[in-house]
């Protein structure tokens, strides 16, 4: 399954060189539940909407890029529920948080337009995830509409 992290064009060179590093760039929102993690949406539109609503005055919200990563490249024990998501139904969950970094070779950096048209979402086999917890299971169930 592909996951999407939208950020700003001004960070592209650094991401291509260093990858995505939790806490590396200035925060886009105040009062986040977790500062040292990366946030990934399940579809590019959701990721882009998070970036567009950034509260950081130092970024250009008209220059958004989307970093695409395969879920199989993430360490399962670093995946958790995004507590910044205020949803009441499991089928409304559209993002997760990841407490690790992502190396540049595992990223596919796209423009907004390229990411929006990239909708190939192969199934995630939850049982391939090691050390899963209840929050990860809820995310998996939401992805697969199994209740």
Coordinates of N, CA, C and O in Angstrom, one line a residue, residues 5 7 18-19 22 33 37 49 77 79 81-82 92 94 96 103 105 113 117 128 131 138-139 142 145:
X5 N 3.0 11.6 2.3 CA 3.4 12.7 3.2 C 3.6 13.9 2.3 O 4.5 14.0 1.5
X7 N 4.5 17.8 1.8 CA 5.3 18.9 2.5 C 5.5 20.0 1.4 O 4.8 20.0 0.4
X18 N 18.6 13.6 2.3 CA 18.5 13.0 3.7 C 17.3 12.1 3.9 O 17.3 11.5 4.9
X19 N 16.3 12.2 3.1 CA 15.1 11.5 3.3 C 14.2 12.3 4.3 O 14.4 13.5 4.5
X22 N 12.0 12.7 11.3 CA 11.1 13.3 12.2 C 11.7 14.5 12.9 O 12.9 14.4 13.4
X33 N 0.1 16.3 19.1 CA 0.2 15.3 20.1 C 1.6 14.7 20.1 O 2.1 14.3 21.2
X37 N 7.6 12.7 15.0 CA 7.2 11.6 14.1 C 6.8 12.2 12.8 O 6.7 13.4 12.6
X49 N -4.3 18.2 1.6 CA -5.1 19.1 2.4 C -4.5 19.4 3.8 O -4.6 20.5 4.3
X77 N 6.6 -1.7 14.1 CA 6.5 -1.3 15.5 C 6.6 0.2 15.7 O 6.5 0.7 16.8
X79 N 4.7 2.3 13.7 CA 3.4 2.8 13.2 C 2.4 2.9 14.3 O 2.3 2.0 15.1
X81 N -1.5 5.1 15.6 CA -2.6 5.9 15.3 C -2.3 7.4 15.4 O -1.5 7.8 16.3
X82 N -2.8 8.2 14.5 CA -2.5 9.6 14.5 C -3.6 10.3 15.4 O -4.7 10.5 15.1
X92 N -13.4 6.8 9.1 CA -13.0 8.2 8.8 C -11.5 8.3 9.1 O -10.9 9.4 8.8
X94 N -7.8 8.6 8.3 CA -7.2 8.8 7.0 C -5.7 9.0 7.1 O -5.1 9.4 6.1
X96 N -1.8 8.1 9.6 CA -1.1 7.4 10.7 C 0.1 8.2 11.0 O 0.5 9.1 10.3
X103 N 14.6 6.7 4.4 CA 15.7 7.1 3.6 C 15.3 7.5 2.2 O 14.2 7.1 1.7
X105 N 16.1 6.8 -0.8 CA 15.9 5.8 -1.9 C 14.5 5.1 -1.7 O 14.1 4.4 -2.7
X113 N 0.0 17.3 -8.6 CA -0.8 16.7 -9.7 C -0.4 15.2 -9.9 O -1.3 14.4 -10.1
X117 N -3.1 11.7 -9.2 CA -3.4 10.6 -10.2 C -2.8 9.3 -9.9 O -3.0 8.3 -10.6
X128 N 1.4 -9.4 8.1 CA 2.8 -9.3 7.8 C 3.5 -8.3 8.8 O 4.7 -8.2 8.9
X131 N 4.7 -7.3 15.7 CA 4.5 -6.5 16.9 C 3.4 -5.5 16.8 O 3.5 -4.4 17.2
X138 N -6.7 -1.3 14.3 CA -7.9 -0.5 13.9 C -7.6 0.2 12.5 O -8.4 0.3 11.7
X139 N -6.3 0.7 12.4 CA -5.9 1.3 11.1 C -6.1 0.3 10.0 O -6.7 0.5 8.9
X142 N -9.7 -0.4 9.1 CA -10.2 0.7 8.4 C -9.8 0.7 6.9 O -10.6 0.9 6.0
X145 N -11.9 -2.1 5.3 CA -13.4 -2.0 5.6 C -13.9 -3.3 6.2 O -14.9 -3.9 5.7

